[in-house]
Tab-separated table of C-alpha atoms and ligand atoms in Angstrom:
chain	number	residue	atom	x	y	z
A	1	MET	CA	0.013	-0.019	0.085
A	2	ARG	CA	1.506	3.347	-1.080
A	3	PRO	CA	0.888	6.212	1.371
A	4	LEU	CA	-0.780	9.314	0.003
A	5	THR	CA	1.427	12.293	-0.803
A	6	ILE	CA	0.168	15.835	-1.048
A	7	ILE	CA	2.618	18.450	-2.353
A	8	GLY	CA	1.899	22.099	-2.652
A	9	ASN	CA	3.447	24.192	-5.459
A	10	TRP	CA	3.360	27.922	-4.935
A	11	LYS	CA	4.826	28.592	-8.365
A	12	MET	CA	6.063	32.245	-8.669
A	13	ASN	CA	3.816	33.533	-5.829
A	14	GLY	CA	4.628	34.811	-2.380
A	15	SER	CA	6.141	37.494	-0.232
A	16	LEU	CA	7.932	37.297	3.152
A	17	ALA	CA	4.834	38.535	4.960
A	18	ASN	CA	2.358	36.355	3.138
A	19	ASN	CA	4.474	33.218	3.281
A	20	GLN	CA	4.868	33.665	6.983
A	21	LEU	CA	1.145	34.062	7.528
A	22	MET	CA	0.353	31.082	5.301
A	23	LEU	CA	2.816	28.665	6.879
A	24	GLU	CA	2.061	29.705	10.457
A	25	THR	CA	-1.658	29.276	9.655
A	26	LEU	CA	-1.018	25.996	8.170
A	27	LEU	CA	0.881	24.784	11.217
A	28	ALA	CA	-1.643	26.258	13.607
A	29	GLU	CA	-4.753	25.099	11.864
A	30	GLY	CA	-3.360	21.705	10.801
A	31	HIS	CA	-4.645	20.240	14.071
A	32	GLU	CA	-8.191	20.099	12.703
A	33	THR	CA	-6.963	17.843	9.887
A	34	PHE	CA	-3.979	16.158	11.340
A	35	LYS	CA	-4.156	17.015	15.223
A	36	SER	CA	-0.646	18.363	14.713
A	37	LEU	CA	1.836	18.926	11.919
A	38	TYR	CA	4.584	18.245	14.318
A	39	CYS	CA	3.826	14.515	14.818
A	40	ASP	CA	3.659	11.705	12.294
A	41	LEU	CA	1.050	12.213	9.713
A	42	PRO	CA	-1.145	9.717	7.865
A	43	ILE	CA	0.126	11.277	4.598
A	44	SER	CA	3.362	12.728	3.258
A	45	LEU	CA	3.058	16.441	3.105
A	46	GLY	CA	5.284	18.972	1.324
A	47	MET	CA	5.379	22.521	0.075
A	48	CYS	CA	7.485	23.660	-2.910
A	49	VAL	CA	8.386	27.353	-2.680
A	50	PRO	CA	10.340	29.801	-4.841
A	51	TYR	CA	14.078	29.765	-4.388
A	52	PRO	CA	14.328	33.062	-2.497
A	53	TYR	CA	11.853	31.826	0.206
A	54	LEU	CA	13.546	28.382	0.861
A	55	SER	CA	15.378	29.796	3.874
A	56	GLN	CA	12.329	31.464	5.405
A	57	ALA	CA	10.134	28.402	4.738
A	58	HIS	CA	12.834	26.082	6.140
A	59	GLY	CA	12.959	28.106	9.300
A	60	LEU	CA	9.170	27.810	9.735
A	61	LEU	CA	8.802	24.167	8.662
A	62	LYS	CA	11.886	22.489	10.189
A	63	ASN	CA	10.883	20.204	13.097
A	64	THR	CA	7.469	19.779	11.483
A	65	LYS	CA	6.203	16.952	9.291
A	66	VAL	CA	5.735	19.339	6.272
A	67	ALA	CA	8.673	18.706	3.999
A	68	LEU	CA	10.257	21.577	2.029
A	69	GLY	CA	10.693	21.467	-1.722
A	70	ALA	CA	12.006	23.531	-4.655
A	71	GLN	CA	10.319	23.943	-8.083
A	72	ASP	CA	13.355	23.345	-10.336
A	73	VAL	CA	17.084	22.619	-10.315
A	74	SER	CA	20.120	22.814	-12.474
A	75	ASP	CA	21.377	19.550	-14.091
A	76	HIS	CA	24.947	20.792	-13.416
A	77	PRO	CA	26.701	20.422	-9.994
A	78	ASN	CA	28.339	23.890	-10.068
A	79	GLY	CA	30.189	26.388	-12.235
A	80	ALA	CA	29.533	29.089	-14.820
A	81	TYR	CA	25.650	28.903	-15.024
A	82	THR	CA	24.409	32.325	-13.946
A	83	GLY	CA	21.037	32.265	-12.473
A	84	ASP	CA	20.910	28.537	-12.011
A	85	VAL	CA	20.754	26.655	-8.641
A	86	SER	CA	22.346	23.263	-7.966
A	87	ALA	CA	20.875	20.259	-6.230
A	88	ALA	CA	23.552	20.478	-3.523
A	89	MET	CA	22.439	24.045	-2.763
A	90	LEU	CA	18.866	23.040	-2.476
A	91	GLN	CA	19.777	20.070	-0.162
A	92	GLU	CA	21.767	22.479	1.959
A	93	MET	CA	18.719	24.687	2.181
A	94	GLY	CA	16.739	21.833	3.680
A	95	CYS	CA	14.790	20.576	0.605
A	96	THR	CA	13.440	17.029	0.547
A	97	TYR	CA	11.628	17.356	-2.808
A	98	VAL	CA	12.476	19.058	-6.171
A	99	ILE	CA	9.817	19.365	-8.938
A	100	VAL	CA	11.444	18.754	-12.325
A	101	GLY	CA	10.013	18.994	-15.735
A	102	HIS	CA	6.835	20.958	-14.784
A	103	SER	CA	4.950	21.802	-17.928
A	104	GLU	CA	5.522	25.553	-17.313
A	105	ARG	CA	9.313	24.856	-17.402
A	106	ARG	CA	8.946	22.702	-20.483
A	107	GLN	CA	6.879	25.309	-22.176
A	108	HIS	CA	8.538	28.559	-21.205
A	109	HIS	CA	12.134	27.379	-20.968
A	110	GLN	CA	12.052	24.749	-23.700
A	111	GLU	CA	13.099	21.855	-21.293
A	112	SER	CA	13.542	18.735	-23.168
A	113	ASP	CA	12.775	15.192	-21.866
A	114	ASP	CA	16.466	14.547	-21.739
A	115	LEU	CA	17.178	17.639	-19.631
A	116	VAL	CA	14.302	16.796	-17.299
A	117	ALA	CA	15.917	13.393	-16.726
A	118	ARG	CA	19.355	14.857	-16.053
A	119	LYS	CA	17.729	17.251	-13.513
A	120	ALA	CA	16.006	14.236	-11.819
A	121	LYS	CA	19.379	12.496	-11.678
A	122	ALA	CA	21.074	15.601	-10.157
A	123	THR	CA	18.289	15.693	-7.545
A	124	LEU	CA	18.854	12.060	-6.614
A	125	GLN	CA	22.602	12.444	-6.403
A	126	ALA	CA	22.014	15.120	-3.728
A	127	LYS	CA	19.827	12.773	-1.843
A	128	MET	CA	16.456	14.467	-2.526
A	129	ILE	CA	13.326	13.242	-4.159
A	130	PRO	CA	12.486	14.419	-7.640
A	131	ILE	CA	8.869	14.900	-8.466
A	132	ILE	CA	8.972	14.289	-12.230
A	133	CYS	CA	6.090	15.899	-14.105
A	134	VAL	CA	4.623	14.451	-17.307
A	135	GLY	CA	1.484	15.434	-19.140
A	136	GLU	CA	-0.049	16.196	-22.480
A	137	THR	CA	-1.238	19.479	-23.925
A	138	GLU	CA	-4.795	20.167	-24.841
A	139	LYS	CA	-4.128	19.602	-28.477
A	140	GLU	CA	-2.416	16.305	-27.713
A	141	TYR	CA	-5.329	15.293	-25.585
A	142	GLU	CA	-7.840	16.129	-28.251
A	143	ASN	CA	-5.977	14.191	-30.887
A	144	GLY	CA	-5.795	11.220	-28.682
A	145	SER	CA	-2.060	11.085	-28.103
A	146	THR	CA	-2.049	11.422	-24.356
A	147	LEU	CA	-0.434	8.081	-23.677
A	148	VAL	CA	2.149	8.414	-26.532
A	149	VAL	CA	3.269	11.802	-25.010
A	150	VAL	CA	3.425	10.712	-21.388
A	151	ARG	CA	5.166	7.491	-22.091
A	152	LYS	CA	7.878	9.220	-24.129
A	153	GLN	CA	8.401	11.727	-21.224
A	154	LEU	CA	8.648	8.962	-18.663
A	155	GLN	CA	10.802	6.704	-20.850
A	156	ALA	CA	13.532	9.375	-21.114
A	157	VAL	CA	13.752	9.274	-17.227
A	158	ILE	CA	13.722	5.541	-16.956
A	159	ASP	CA	16.535	5.265	-19.594
A	160	LEU	CA	18.767	7.565	-17.650
A	161	LEU	CA	17.895	6.692	-14.101
A	162	GLN	CA	17.510	2.942	-14.399
A	163	GLY	CA	16.872	1.379	-10.995
A	164	GLN	CA	17.009	4.722	-9.308
A	165	ILE	CA	13.516	5.451	-10.697
A	166	ALA	CA	12.247	3.569	-7.553
A	167	SER	CA	13.289	6.581	-5.444
A	168	CYS	CA	11.408	9.084	-7.543
A	169	VAL	CA	7.811	10.506	-7.456
A	170	ILE	CA	5.944	10.907	-10.813
A	171	ALA	CA	3.266	13.554	-11.283
A	172	TYR	CA	0.740	13.304	-14.166
A	173	GLU	CA	-0.429	16.691	-14.876
A	174	PRO	CA	-2.514	17.252	-18.049
A	175	VAL	CA	-1.377	20.743	-19.256
A	176	TRP	CA	-5.055	21.503	-20.226
A	177	ALA	CA	-6.052	21.024	-16.527
A	178	ILE	CA	-3.425	23.221	-14.872
A	179	GLY	CA	-4.993	26.390	-13.511
A	180	THR	CA	-8.091	25.963	-15.702
A	181	GLY	CA	-10.698	24.403	-13.496
A	182	LYS	CA	-10.943	21.537	-15.916
A	183	VAL	CA	-10.122	18.094	-14.658
A	184	PRO	CA	-10.171	14.658	-16.248
A	185	SER	CA	-12.684	12.241	-14.814
A	186	PRO	CA	-11.270	10.006	-12.088
A	187	ALA	CA	-11.506	7.097	-14.546
A	188	GLN	CA	-9.627	8.943	-17.272
A	189	ALA	CA	-6.903	9.970	-14.890
A	190	GLN	CA	-6.707	6.497	-13.356
A	191	GLU	CA	-6.168	5.064	-16.850
A	192	VAL	CA	-3.153	7.269	-17.487
A	193	HIS	CA	-1.702	6.501	-14.103
A	194	HIS	CA	-2.197	2.796	-14.604
A	195	GLN	CA	-0.442	2.985	-18.009
A	196	LEU	CA	2.518	4.842	-16.413
A	197	ARG	CA	2.764	2.201	-13.713
A	198	LEU	CA	2.643	-0.562	-16.342
A	199	GLN	CA	5.404	1.198	-18.153
A	200	LEU	CA	7.442	1.346	-14.891
A	201	ALA	CA	6.664	-2.353	-14.368
A	202	THR	CA	8.155	-3.423	-17.777
A	203	PHE	CA	11.400	-1.942	-16.421
A	204	ASN	CA	11.121	-3.121	-12.878
A	205	ALA	CA	8.023	-4.598	-11.165
A	206	GLU	CA	9.190	-3.732	-7.665
A	207	ALA	CA	9.819	-0.064	-8.573
A	208	ALA	CA	6.396	0.154	-10.239
A	209	GLU	CA	4.678	-0.912	-6.974
A	210	LYS	CA	6.685	1.492	-4.916
A	211	VAL	CA	6.644	4.689	-6.988
A	212	ALA	CA	4.010	7.223	-5.955
A	213	ILE	CA	2.210	8.687	-9.060
A	214	LEU	CA	0.589	11.980	-8.054
A	215	TYR	CA	-2.177	13.766	-10.089
A	216	GLY	CA	-1.941	17.512	-10.678
A	217	GLY	CA	-4.223	20.027	-12.430
A	218	SER	CA	-6.968	22.036	-10.710
A	219	LEU	CA	-7.057	19.690	-7.792
A	220	LYS	CA	-9.251	21.145	-5.159
A	221	ALA	CA	-10.994	20.020	-1.946
A	222	ASP	CA	-14.167	19.262	-3.771
A	223	ASN	CA	-12.651	17.019	-6.526
A	224	ALA	CA	-9.717	15.403	-4.592
A	225	LYS	CA	-11.551	12.741	-2.852
A	226	GLU	CA	-12.807	10.935	-5.989
A	227	LEU	CA	-9.532	11.383	-7.791
A	228	LEU	CA	-7.410	10.217	-4.974
A	229	ALA	CA	-9.628	7.222	-4.278
A	230	MET	CA	-8.410	5.673	-7.565
A	231	PRO	CA	-5.977	2.748	-7.108
A	232	ASP	CA	-3.101	4.187	-9.043
A	233	ILE	CA	-3.451	7.831	-7.972
A	234	ASP	CA	-1.170	8.162	-4.885
A	235	GLY	CA	-1.676	11.811	-4.087
A	236	GLY	CA	-1.674	15.276	-5.577
A	237	LEU	CA	0.524	18.117	-6.819
A	238	VAL	CA	-1.466	21.169	-5.902
A	239	GLY	CA	-0.858	24.626	-7.334
A	240	GLY	CA	-3.584	27.246	-6.923
A	241	ALA	CA	-5.200	25.514	-3.869
A	242	SER	CA	-1.886	25.483	-2.023
A	243	LEU	CA	-1.852	29.277	-1.857
A	244	ASN	CA	-5.030	29.155	0.283
A	245	THR	CA	-4.390	27.514	3.560
A	246	GLU	CA	-8.059	26.778	4.237
A	247	GLU	CA	-8.529	25.260	0.798
A	248	PHE	CA	-5.240	23.283	1.105
A	249	LEU	CA	-6.160	21.810	4.446
A	250	ALA	CA	-9.728	21.018	3.194
A	251	LEU	CA	-8.165	19.223	0.280
A	252	CYS	CA	-5.941	17.099	2.665
A	253	GLN	CA	-8.955	16.479	4.922
A	254	ALA	CA	-10.970	15.284	1.933
A	255	CYS	CA	-8.566	12.528	1.194
A	256	ILE	CA	-7.450	11.167	4.417
L	1	PGA	P1	-3.131	23.850	-10.300
L	1	PGA	O1	-1.504	23.647	-10.676
L	1	PGA	O2	-3.416	23.077	-9.171
L	1	PGA	O3	-3.171	25.417	-10.090
L	1	PGA	O4	-3.831	23.590	-11.576
L	1	PGA	C1	-1.038	22.399	-10.527
L	1	PGA	C2	0.497	22.484	-10.889
L	1	PGA	O5	0.845	23.188	-11.883
L	1	PGA	O6	1.383	21.823	-10.291
């Protein structure tokens, strides 16, 4: 049985004052959902914040059960890469998770499947957990190529990581569902998750059973329960709803 994992993704949102308020409220009000966010939780919980706020968020979340994450990483260990941030730096800032290959990075920064795979490898080398995002665009969805697209994205990672894939988290995020309020039906999402797990199983059956495959794209308190009840959906990657503490906790409440 794979435990549920709920990861928030603030994207490029936040301010020192607002972050403090959100995280303090999360920790204070988490008792309704979890009793306390300082004791063992029934699910794995994390929050991926912008780079400049990692230190602040680490200060607020350390000694709690809410893991810290980043939203991207360089595939290089160090050197002349102005503006980039290495995996070792993120690890030093207290990160447990790193999102790699988010569709917004693939789209706005032309990240290829190979680059995403190298970023996942760099993350693992620094002893953190990559959350590897895959997902089809609206056009690809409409022309029926969802599975071709997500399989290609996942295969690039399997080819590079081999057995290390067992230590990763995968997130299926249909691009057309991100921030749009549109969601696939639970059965549709389950089918894609199932196919991704089968693909992992052709490589390594044990890894396929172990790897958490999260769903992301307009996940909210009122649709989370049905989606997360599906056998191959092991949690959620939550964008917009993670910026509203009440909504985020209600989403967690709905699925535990
Ligand atoms: P959303 O974003 O929940 O706002 O749709 C999800 C994501 O991009 O990870």
